[in-house]
Coordinates of C-alpha atoms in Angstrom, one line a residue:
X17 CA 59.2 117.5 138.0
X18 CA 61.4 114.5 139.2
X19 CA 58.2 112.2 138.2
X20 CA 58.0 113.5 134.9
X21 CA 61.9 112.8 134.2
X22 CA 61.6 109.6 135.7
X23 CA 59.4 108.8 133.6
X24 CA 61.0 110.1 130.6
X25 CA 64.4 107.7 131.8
X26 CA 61.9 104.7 132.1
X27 CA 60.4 105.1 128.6
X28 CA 63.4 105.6 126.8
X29 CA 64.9 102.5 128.2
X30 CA 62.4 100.6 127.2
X31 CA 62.0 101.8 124.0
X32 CA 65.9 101.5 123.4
X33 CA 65.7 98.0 124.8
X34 CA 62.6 97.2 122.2
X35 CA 65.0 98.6 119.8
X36 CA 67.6 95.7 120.7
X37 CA 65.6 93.2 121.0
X38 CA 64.1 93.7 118.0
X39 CA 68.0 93.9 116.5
X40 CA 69.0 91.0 118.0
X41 CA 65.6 88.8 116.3
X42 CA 66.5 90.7 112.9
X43 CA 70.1 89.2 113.0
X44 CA 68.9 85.9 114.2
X45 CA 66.1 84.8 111.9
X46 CA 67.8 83.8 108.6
X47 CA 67.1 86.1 106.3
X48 CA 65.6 84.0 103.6
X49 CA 62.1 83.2 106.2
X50 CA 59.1 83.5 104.5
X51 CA 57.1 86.2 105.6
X52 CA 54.3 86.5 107.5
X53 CA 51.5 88.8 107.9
X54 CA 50.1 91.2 105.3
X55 CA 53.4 91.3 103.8
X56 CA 53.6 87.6 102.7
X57 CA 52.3 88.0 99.3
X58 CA 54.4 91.4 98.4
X59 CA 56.3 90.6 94.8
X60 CA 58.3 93.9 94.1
X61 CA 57.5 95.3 90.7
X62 CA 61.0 97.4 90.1
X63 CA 63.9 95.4 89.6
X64 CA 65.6 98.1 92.0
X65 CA 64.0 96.5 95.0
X66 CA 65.0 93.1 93.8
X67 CA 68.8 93.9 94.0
X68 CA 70.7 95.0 96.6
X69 CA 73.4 97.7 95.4
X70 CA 76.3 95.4 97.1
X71 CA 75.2 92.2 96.3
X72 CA 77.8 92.1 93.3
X73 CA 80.8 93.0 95.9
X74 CA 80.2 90.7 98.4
X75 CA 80.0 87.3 95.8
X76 CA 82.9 85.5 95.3
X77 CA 84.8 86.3 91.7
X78 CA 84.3 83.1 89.1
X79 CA 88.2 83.4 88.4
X80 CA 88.2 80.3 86.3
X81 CA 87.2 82.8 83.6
X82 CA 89.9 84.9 83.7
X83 CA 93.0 84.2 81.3
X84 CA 95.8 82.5 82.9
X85 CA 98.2 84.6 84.8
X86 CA 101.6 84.2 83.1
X87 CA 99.6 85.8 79.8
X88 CA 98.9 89.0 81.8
X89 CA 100.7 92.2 80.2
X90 CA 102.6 94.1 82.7
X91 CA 100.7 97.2 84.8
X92 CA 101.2 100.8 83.1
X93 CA 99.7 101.8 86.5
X94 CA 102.3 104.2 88.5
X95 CA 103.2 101.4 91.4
X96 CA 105.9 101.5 93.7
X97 CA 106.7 98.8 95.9
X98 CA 107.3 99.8 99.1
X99 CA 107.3 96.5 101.2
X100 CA 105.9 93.0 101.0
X101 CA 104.7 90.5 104.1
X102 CA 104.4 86.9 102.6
X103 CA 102.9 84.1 104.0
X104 CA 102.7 80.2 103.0
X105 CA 99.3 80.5 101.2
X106 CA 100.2 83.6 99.4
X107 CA 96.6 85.0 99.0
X108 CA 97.3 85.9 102.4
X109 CA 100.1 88.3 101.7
X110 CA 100.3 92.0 102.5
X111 CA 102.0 94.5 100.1
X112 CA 102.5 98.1 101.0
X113 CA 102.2 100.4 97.5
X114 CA 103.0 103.6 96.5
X115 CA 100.3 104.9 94.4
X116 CA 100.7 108.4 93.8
X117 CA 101.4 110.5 96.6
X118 CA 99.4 107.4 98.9
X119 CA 101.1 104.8 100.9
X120 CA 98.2 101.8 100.4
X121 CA 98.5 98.4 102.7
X122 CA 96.7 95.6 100.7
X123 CA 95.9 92.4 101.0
X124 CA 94.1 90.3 98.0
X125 CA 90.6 91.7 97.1
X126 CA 91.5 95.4 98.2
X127 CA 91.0 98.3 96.3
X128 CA 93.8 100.6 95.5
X129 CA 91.3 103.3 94.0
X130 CA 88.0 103.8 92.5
X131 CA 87.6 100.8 89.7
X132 CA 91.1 99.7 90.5
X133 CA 92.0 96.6 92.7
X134 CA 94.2 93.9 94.2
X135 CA 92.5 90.7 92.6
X136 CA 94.7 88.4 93.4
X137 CA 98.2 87.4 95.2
X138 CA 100.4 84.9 93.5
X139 CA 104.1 83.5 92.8
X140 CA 105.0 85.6 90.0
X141 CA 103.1 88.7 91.7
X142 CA 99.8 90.6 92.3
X143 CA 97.3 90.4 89.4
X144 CA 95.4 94.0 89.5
X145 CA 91.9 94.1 88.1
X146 CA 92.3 97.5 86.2
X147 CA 88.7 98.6 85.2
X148 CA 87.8 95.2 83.9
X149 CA 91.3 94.5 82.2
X150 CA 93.8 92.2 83.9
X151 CA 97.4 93.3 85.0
X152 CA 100.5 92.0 86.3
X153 CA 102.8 93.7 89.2
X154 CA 105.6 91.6 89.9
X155 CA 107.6 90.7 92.6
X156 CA 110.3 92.9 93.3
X157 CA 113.7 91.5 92.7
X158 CA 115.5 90.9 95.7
X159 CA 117.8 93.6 96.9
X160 CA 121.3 92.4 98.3
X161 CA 121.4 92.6 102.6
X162 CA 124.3 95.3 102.9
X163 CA 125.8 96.3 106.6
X164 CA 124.5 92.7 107.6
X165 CA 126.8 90.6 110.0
X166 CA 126.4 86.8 111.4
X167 CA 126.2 86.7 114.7
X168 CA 127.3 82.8 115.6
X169 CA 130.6 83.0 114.1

């Protein structure tokens, strides 16, 4: 009985060490080598197999084609800010939202909710891609510091 579970232990080891090797060579090869084997002349017929679902997601936006962003109409989108971390380059930013009952920390190319998201971080504000259509959130305007007192004087 101990034989057969040794046995058992040894085979799945070095099946699940087969399994990372064979990882390891998937993640190293670059995926655009030609195939080999009886699969090096397989041309897919349905334009399904031809394109991933995410390949759209993860390409960089053209945004030279968008309009420029002091034209963009304000958002009619419920926002509230609820706190902002700016850096230098701004695209770098982090805004906290209120979107409906949800608290949402962002940062440029996020999305707040299904065909709704944080295209870009700029000056005059965030510029939200709103199904397709363009719109401006602004920066809040800065509150006076009350209850604040220097401390070198």
């Amino acid at each position: 009985m101990k034989l057969a579970i040794g046995l058992l232990q040894l085979l799945l080891c070095l099946l699940s060490g087969w399994l990372l090797a064979q990882t390891v060579l998937a993640f190293w090869h670059s995926p655009d080598a030609e195939l080999q084997g009886p699969h090096a002349s397989f041309q897919p017929t349905s334009p399904l197999l031809t394109q991933s679902l995410l390949v759209e997601h993860w390409q960089p936006r053209d945004l030279s084609r968008k309009p420029p962003s002091d034209t963009l109409p304000p958002t009619q989108l419920p926002l509230r800010w609820l706190g902002q971390l700016r850096e230098q380059q701004l695209a770098q930013s982090i805004v906290v939202l209120g979107y409906g009952n949800e608290r949402l920390v962002l940062g440029q190319g996020d999305r707040l909710a299904p065909g709704i998201r944080l295209e870009r971080i700029d000056s005059q504000g965030l510029i939200i891609d709103n199904n397709g259509r363009l719109e401006r959130f602004a920066w809040p305007q800065l509150q006076p510091l009350a209850g604040v007192r220097r401390l070198d004087g």
